[in-house]
Coordinates of C-alpha atoms and ligand atoms in Angstrom, one line a residue:
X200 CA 106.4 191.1 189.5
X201 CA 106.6 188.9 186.7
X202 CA 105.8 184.9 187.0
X203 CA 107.3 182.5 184.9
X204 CA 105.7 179.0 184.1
X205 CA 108.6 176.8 183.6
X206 CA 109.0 173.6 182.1
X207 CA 105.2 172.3 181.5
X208 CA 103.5 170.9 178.5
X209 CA 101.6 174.1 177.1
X210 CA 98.3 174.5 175.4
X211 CA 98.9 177.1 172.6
X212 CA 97.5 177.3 169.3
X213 CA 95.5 174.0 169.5
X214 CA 98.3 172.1 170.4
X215 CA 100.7 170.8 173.6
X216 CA 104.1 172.1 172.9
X217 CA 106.8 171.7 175.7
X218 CA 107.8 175.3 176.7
X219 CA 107.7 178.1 178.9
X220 CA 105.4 181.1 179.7
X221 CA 106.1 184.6 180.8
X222 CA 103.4 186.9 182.4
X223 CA 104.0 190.2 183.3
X224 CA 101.3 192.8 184.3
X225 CA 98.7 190.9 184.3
X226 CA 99.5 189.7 180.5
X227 CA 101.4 186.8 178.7
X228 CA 104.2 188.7 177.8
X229 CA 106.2 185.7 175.7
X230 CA 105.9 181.7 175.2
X231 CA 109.1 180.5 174.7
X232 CA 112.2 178.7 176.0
X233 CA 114.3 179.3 179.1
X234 CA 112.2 182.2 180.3
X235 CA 112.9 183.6 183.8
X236 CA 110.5 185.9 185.9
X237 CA 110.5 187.8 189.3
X238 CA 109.2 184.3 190.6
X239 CA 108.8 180.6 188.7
X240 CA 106.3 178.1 189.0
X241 CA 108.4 174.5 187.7
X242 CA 105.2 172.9 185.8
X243 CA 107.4 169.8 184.9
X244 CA 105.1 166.9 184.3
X245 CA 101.8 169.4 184.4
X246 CA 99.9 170.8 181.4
X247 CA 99.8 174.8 181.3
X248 CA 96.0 175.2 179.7
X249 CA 94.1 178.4 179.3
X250 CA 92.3 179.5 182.4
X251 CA 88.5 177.4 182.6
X252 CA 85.5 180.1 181.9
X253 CA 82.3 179.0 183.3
X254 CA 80.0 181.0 181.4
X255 CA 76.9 180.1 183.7
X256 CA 77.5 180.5 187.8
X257 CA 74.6 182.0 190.3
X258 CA 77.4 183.1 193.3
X259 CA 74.3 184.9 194.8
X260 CA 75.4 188.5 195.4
X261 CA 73.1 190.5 195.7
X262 CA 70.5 189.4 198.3
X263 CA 70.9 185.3 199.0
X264 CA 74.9 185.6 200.8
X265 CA 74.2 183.2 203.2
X266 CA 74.0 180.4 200.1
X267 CA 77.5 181.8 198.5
X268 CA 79.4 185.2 198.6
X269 CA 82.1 186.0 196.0
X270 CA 84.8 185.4 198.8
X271 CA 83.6 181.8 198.7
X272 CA 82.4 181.3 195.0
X273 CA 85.5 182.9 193.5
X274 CA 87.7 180.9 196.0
X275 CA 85.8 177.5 194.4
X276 CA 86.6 178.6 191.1
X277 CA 89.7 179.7 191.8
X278 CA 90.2 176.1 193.7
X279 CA 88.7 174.2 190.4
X280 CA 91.0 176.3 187.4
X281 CA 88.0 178.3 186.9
X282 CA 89.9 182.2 186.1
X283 CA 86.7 183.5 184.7
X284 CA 83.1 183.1 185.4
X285 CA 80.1 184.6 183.9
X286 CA 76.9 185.2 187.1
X287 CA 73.5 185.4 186.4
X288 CA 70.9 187.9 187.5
X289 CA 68.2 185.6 189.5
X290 CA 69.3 187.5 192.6
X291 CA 67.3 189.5 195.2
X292 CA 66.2 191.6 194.0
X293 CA 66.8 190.1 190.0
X294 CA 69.0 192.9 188.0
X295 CA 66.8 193.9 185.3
X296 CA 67.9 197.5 185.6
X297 CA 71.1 199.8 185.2
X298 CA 70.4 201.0 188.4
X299 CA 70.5 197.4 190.1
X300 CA 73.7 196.3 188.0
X301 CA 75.7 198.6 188.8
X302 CA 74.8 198.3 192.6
X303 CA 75.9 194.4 192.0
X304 CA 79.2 195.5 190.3
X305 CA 80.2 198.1 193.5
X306 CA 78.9 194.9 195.7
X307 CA 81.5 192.3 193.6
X308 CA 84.3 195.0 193.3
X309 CA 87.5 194.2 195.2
X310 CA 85.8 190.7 196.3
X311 CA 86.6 188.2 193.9
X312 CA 89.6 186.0 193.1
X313 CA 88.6 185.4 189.6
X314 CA 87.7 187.5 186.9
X315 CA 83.9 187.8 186.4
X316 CA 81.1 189.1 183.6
X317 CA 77.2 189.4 184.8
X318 CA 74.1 188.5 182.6
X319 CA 71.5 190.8 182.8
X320 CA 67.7 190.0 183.8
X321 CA 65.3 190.0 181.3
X322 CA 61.2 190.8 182.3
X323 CA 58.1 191.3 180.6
X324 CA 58.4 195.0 180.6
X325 CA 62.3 196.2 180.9
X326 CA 63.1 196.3 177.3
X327 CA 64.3 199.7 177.4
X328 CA 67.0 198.7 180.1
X329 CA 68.0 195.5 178.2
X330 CA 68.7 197.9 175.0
X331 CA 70.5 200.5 177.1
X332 CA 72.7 197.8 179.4
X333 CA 76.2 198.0 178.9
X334 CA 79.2 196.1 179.4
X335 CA 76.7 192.8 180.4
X336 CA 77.7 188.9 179.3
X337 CA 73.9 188.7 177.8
X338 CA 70.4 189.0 178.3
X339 CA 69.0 186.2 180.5
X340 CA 65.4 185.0 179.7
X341 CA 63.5 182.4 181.6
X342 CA 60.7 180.9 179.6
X343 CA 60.1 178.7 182.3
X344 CA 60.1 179.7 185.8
X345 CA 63.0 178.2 188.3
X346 CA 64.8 179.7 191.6
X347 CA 63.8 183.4 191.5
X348 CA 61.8 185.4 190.2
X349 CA 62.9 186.1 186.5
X350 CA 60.3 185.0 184.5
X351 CA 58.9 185.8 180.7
X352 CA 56.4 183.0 179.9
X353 CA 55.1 185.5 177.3
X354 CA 55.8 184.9 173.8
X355 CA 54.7 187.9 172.7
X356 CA 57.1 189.5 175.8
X357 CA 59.4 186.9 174.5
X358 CA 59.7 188.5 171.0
X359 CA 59.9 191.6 172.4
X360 CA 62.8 190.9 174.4
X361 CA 64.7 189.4 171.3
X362 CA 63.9 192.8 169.8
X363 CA 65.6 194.4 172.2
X364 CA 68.6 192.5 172.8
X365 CA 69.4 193.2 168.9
X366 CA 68.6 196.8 169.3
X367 CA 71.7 197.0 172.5
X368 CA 73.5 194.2 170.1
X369 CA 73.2 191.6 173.3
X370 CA 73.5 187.8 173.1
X371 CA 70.2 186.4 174.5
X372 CA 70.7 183.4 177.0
X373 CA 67.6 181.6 177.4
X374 CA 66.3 179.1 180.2
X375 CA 64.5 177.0 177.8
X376 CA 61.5 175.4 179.5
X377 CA 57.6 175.6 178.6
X378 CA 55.7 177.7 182.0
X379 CA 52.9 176.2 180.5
X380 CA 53.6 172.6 180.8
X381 CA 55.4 172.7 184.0
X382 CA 52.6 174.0 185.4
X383 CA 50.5 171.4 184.1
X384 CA 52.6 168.6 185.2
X385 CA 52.6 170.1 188.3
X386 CA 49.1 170.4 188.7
X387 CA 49.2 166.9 187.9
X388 CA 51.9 165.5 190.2
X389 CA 50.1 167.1 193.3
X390 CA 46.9 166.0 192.2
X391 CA 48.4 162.6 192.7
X392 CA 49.9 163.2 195.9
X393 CA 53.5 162.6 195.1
X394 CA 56.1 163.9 196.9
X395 CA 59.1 161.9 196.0
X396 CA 62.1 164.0 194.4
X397 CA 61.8 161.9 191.4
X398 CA 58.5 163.3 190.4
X399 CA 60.9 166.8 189.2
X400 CA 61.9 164.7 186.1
X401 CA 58.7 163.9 185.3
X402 CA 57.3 167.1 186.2
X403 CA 60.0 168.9 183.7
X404 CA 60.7 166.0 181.5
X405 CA 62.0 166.2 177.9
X406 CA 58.9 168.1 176.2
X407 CA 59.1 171.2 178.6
X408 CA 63.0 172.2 177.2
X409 CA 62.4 170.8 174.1
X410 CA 59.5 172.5 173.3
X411 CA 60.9 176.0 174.6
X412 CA 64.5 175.3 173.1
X413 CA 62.6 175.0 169.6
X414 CA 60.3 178.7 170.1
X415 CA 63.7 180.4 171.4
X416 CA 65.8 178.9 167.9
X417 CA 62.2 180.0 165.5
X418 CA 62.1 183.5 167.2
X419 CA 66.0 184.2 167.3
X420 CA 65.8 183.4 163.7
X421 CA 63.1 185.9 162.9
X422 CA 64.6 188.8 164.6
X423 CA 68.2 187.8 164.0
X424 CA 69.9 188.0 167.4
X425 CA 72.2 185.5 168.8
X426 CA 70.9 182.9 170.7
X427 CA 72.5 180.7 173.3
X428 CA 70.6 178.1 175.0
X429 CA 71.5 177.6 178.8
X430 CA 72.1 174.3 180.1
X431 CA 70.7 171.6 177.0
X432 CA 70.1 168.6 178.3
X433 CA 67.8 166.4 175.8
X434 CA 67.6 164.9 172.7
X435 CA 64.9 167.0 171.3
X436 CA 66.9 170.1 172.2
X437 CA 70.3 168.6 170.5
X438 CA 67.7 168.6 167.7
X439 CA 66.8 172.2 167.7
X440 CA 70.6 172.8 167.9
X441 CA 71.6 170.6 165.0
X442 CA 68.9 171.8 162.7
X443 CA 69.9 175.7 163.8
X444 CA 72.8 174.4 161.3
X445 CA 75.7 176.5 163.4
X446 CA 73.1 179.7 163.9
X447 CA 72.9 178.8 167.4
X448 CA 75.0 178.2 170.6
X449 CA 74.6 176.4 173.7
X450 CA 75.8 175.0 176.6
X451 CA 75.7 171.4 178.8
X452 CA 76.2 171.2 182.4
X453 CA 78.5 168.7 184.3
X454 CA 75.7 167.5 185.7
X455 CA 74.1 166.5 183.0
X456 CA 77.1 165.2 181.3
X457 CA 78.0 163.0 184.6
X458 CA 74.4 161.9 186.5
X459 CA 70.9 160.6 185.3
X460 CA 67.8 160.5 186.7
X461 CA 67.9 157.5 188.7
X462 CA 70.3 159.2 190.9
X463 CA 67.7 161.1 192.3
X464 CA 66.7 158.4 194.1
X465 CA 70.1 158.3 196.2
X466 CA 70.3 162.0 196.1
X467 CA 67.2 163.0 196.7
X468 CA 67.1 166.8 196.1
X469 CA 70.1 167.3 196.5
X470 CA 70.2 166.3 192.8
X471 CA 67.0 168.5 192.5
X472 CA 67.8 171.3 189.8
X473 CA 66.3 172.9 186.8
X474 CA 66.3 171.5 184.2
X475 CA 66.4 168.4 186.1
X476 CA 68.7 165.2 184.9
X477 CA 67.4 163.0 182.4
X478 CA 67.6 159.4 181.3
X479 CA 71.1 157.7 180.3
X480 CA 70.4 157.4 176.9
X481 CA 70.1 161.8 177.1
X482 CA 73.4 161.9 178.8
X483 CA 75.1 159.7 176.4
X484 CA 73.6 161.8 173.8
X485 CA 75.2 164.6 175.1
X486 CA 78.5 163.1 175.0
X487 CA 77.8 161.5 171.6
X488 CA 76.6 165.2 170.2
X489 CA 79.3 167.2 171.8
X490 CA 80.0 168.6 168.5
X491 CA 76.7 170.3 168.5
X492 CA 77.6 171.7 172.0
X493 CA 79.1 175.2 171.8
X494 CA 80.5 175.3 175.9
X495 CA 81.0 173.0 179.2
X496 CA 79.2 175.2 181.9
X497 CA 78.3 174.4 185.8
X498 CA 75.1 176.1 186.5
X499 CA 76.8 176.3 189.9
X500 CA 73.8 176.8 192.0
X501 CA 74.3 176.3 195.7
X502 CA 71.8 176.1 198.5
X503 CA 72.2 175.0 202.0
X504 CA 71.8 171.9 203.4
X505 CA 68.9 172.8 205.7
X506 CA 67.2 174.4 202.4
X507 CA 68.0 170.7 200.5
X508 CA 66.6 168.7 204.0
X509 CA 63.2 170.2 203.3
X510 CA 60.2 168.1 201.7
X511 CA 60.3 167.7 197.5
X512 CA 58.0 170.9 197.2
X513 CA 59.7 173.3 199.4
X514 CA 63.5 172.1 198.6
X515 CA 64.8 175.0 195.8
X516 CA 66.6 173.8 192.7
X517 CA 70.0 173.7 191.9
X518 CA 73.7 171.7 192.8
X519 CA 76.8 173.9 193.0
X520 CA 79.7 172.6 190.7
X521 CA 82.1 175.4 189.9
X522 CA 85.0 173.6 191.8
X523 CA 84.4 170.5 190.1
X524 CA 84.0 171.5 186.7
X525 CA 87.4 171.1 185.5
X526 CA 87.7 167.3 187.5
X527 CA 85.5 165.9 186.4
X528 CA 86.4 166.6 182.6
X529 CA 89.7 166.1 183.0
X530 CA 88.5 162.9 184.2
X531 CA 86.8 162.3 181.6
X532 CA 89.8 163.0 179.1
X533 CA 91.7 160.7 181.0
X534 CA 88.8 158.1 180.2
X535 CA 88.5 159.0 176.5
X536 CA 85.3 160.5 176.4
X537 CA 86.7 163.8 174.8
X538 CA 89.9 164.7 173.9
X539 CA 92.2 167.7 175.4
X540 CA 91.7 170.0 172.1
X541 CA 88.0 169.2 172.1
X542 CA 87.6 170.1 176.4
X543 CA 89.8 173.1 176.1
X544 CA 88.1 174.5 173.3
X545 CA 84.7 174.2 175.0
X546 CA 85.9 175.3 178.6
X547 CA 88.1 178.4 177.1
X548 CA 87.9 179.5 173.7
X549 CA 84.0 179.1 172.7
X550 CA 83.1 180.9 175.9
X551 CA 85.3 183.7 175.3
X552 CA 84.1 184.3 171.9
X553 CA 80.6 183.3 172.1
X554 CA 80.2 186.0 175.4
X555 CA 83.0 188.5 173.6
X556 CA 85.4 187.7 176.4
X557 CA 88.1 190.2 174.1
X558 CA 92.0 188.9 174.6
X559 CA 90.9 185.7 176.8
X560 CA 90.8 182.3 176.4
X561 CA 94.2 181.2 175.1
X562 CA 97.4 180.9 175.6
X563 CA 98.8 183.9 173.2
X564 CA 101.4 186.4 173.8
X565 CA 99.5 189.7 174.5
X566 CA 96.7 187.8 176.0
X567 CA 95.1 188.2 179.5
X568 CA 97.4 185.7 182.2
X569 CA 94.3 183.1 183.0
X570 CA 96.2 179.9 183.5
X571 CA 95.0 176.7 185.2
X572 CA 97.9 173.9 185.3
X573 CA 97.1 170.1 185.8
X574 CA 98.3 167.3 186.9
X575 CA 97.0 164.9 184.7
X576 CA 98.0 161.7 186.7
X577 CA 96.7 162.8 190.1
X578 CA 94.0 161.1 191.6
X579 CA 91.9 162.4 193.9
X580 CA 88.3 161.5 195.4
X581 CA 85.6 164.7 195.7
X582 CA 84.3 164.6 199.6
X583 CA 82.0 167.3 200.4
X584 CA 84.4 168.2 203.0
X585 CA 86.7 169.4 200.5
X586 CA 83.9 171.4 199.5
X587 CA 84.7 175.5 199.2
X588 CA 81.4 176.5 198.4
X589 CA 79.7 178.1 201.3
X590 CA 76.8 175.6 200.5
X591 CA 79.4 172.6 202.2
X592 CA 78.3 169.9 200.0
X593 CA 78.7 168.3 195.9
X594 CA 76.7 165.7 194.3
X595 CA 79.5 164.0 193.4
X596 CA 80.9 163.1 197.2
X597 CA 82.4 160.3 197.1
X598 CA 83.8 160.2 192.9
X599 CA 87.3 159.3 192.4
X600 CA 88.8 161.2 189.8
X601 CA 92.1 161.8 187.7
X602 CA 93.5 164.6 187.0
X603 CA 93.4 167.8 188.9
X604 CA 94.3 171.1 188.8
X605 CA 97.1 172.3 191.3
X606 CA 97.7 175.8 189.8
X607 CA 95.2 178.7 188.9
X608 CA 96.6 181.8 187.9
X609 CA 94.4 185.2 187.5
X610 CA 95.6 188.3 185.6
X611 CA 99.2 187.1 186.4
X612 CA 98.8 186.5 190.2
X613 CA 99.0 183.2 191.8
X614 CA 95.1 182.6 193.1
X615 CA 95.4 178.4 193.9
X616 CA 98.4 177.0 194.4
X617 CA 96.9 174.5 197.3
X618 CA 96.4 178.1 198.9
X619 CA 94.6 181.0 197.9
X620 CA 95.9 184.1 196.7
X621 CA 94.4 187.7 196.5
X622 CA 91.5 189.1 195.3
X623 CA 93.1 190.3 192.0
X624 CA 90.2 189.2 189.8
X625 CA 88.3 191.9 187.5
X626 CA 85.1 192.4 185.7
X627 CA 85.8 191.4 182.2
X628 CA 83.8 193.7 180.0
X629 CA 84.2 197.5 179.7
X630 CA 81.0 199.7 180.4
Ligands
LIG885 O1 68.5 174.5 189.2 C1 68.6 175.7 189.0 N1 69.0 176.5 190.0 N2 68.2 176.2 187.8 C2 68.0 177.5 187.6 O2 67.6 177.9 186.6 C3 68.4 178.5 188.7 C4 69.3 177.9 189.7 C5 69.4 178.7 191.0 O3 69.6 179.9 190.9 O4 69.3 178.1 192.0
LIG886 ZN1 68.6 178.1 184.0
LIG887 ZN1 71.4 178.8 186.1

């Protein structure tokens, strides 16, 4: 059945025009005027963007279920304009092998209303299977540890796994924080008895990404793979970016880009996540360096509340965002911090070519039929009721927004239209 999108303001070729879109199996078959389908959305007053990519979501399969499936996950992004998302390996067990990832991708299959790509586990000692992986987003290091167990504090192991990325031509995605100084400030922050949630941004402050951000960019550029640094969040690591001259890509959360440390003191840990927010004058950084910022990303991480309630030390790390992503930009395009051409490009186009998303990420005749449409002149205020998540809650209960997505089509099927749709969405890489 074809769909047509009728009478929006479309996002094609870096501009808005006023026109129509035709997608039939599962592709944009025409953009032009006066086009009928099988079945018509009327997007009158709406903008027709690409479909969102979040190249950075943990929805949990295999192993942690009870946190998120992909029924719920997908259904958040799906809820949110996200058609694609990219899911990391810190599961249980981590997929560092073939063997696992493939058990993940028969676990996924059939499950998810968005189309999805999966990172692949990087260890001190699986370099053969990050050479030999196929069809995978990139190879995930974690210099410094965080929820899980995936872990290469190792710079020797480090190098290694550079090596071997380049040898299986992979993108390296690093978590860039020191082991060596968390654990220090650690042993530091106990020795002193605290136990406020506050202590995390001291604990990981500014030196502990910067410093690994900096040993990622040196080493990348000695063995000469692509790098892409997770979730940048300082100064010092817009540093490492800008001085990469264009070498190097990265990403910035939402929460990053919307909260500061001091709300940790009226979140508690439910604002607890690694790398942990920082001072306002690193957010507006962020927003002031954007340029330097290859992709908008969530880091959707959800835990349950019960796992949140528990004492500083024993609460895990991470806030779930995959439904709010879009929002809160569009939000912020409403406000004037960035501008339509500049948010689409990071939410749609940099993702898809910086993880080789091929034939996604714009609005092209031929193209894969990802399509989120907005209202931009809705309002709406995020409640953690509203919340799809499995995990039931959002930092951000209690925002009032503008703008919001009231469409989100997948491969040419309807997936959020204030309902959900099917499970129509596909892994996005061949293998
Ligand atoms: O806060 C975080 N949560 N940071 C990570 O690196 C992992 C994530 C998770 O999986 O919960
Ligand atoms: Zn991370
Ligand atoms: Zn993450």
């Amino acid at each position: 059945m074809s769909l047509a999108i009728r009478n929006g303001k479309v996002f094609t070729r870096g501009r808005l025009v006023s026109t129509d879109v035709l997608c039939d199996k599962g592709r944009i078959k025409k953009i032009g005027k006066n086009l009928k389908g099988d079945k018509a959305i009327d997007a009158s007053g709406r903008l027709v963007l690409p479909g969102v990519i979040d190249p950075h979501v943990h929805f949990r399969t295999p192993g942690e279920e009870y946190k998120e499936d992909w029924k719920t996950g997908s259904r958040a992004a799906a809820k949110g304009g996200v058609t694609t998302v990219l899911d990391m390996p810190n599961n249980k067990p981590s997929i560092t092998t073939q063997k696992l990832l493939d058990k993940k991708r028969k676990a996924i299959a059939g499950k998810s209303l968005v189309n999805y790509g999966l990172h692949f586990g990087a260890t001190a000692d699986n370099m053969e299977e990050i050479s030999d992986a196929t069809g995978i987003a990139s190879v995930k290091a974690h210099m410094g540890s965080s929820t899980g167990d995936l872990l290469v504090p190792d710079t020797g192991d480090l190098y290694k796994v550079f090596h071997a990325a380049k040898i299986g031509g992979h993108v390296v995605a690093v978590h860039a924080e020191n082991n060596e100084l968390i654990n220090k400030f650690t042993r530091d922050a106990k020795r002193a008895c605290e136990g406020d949630p506050i202590v995390h941004t001291r604990i990981r402050r500014n030196i502990v990404a910067g410093e690994a951000a900096s040993l990622a960019a040196i080493i990348s550029k000695e063995v000469g793979n692509r790098l892409h640094i997770c979730h940048i969040s300082t100064r010092q690591e817009l540093d490492v970016v800008r001085m990469a001259g264009g070498r190097i890509t990265c990403e910035a959360t939402t929460h990053h880009l919307v909260l500061e440390d001091n709300d940790m003191r009226r979140l508690g840990n439910y604002a607890k996540m690694n790398p942990p927010l920082r001072s306002h004058e690193d957010r507006m950084a962020l927003w002031a360096n954007r340029k330097l910022i290859s992709c908008w990303c969530t880091d959707h991480a959800p835990h349950t509340r019960e796992e949140k309630e528990r004492d500083y030390w024993h609460a895990p790390a991470g806030v779930p965002g995959v439904e709010t992503l879009l929002p809160l930009h569009l939000d912020a395009v409403n406000k004037g911090m960035e501008t339509l051409p500049e948010m689409v490009a990071r939410m749609t186009t940099n993702p898809a070519r910086i993880f080789r998303l091929e034939g996604r990420g714009e609005l092209r005749e031929g193209f894969a039929a990802d399509i989120s449409i907005v209202d931009m002149d809705a309002k709406q205020t995020i409640t953690n009721e509203d919340v799809v998540s499995k995990c039931g809650w959002t930092p951000y209960d209690g925002l009032q927004l503008q703008g919001v997505p009231t469409h989100t089509i997948v491969n040419g099927e309807v997936v959020f239209d204030g309902e959900f749709g099917a499970a129509v969405g596909v892994e996005a890489y061949t293998y």
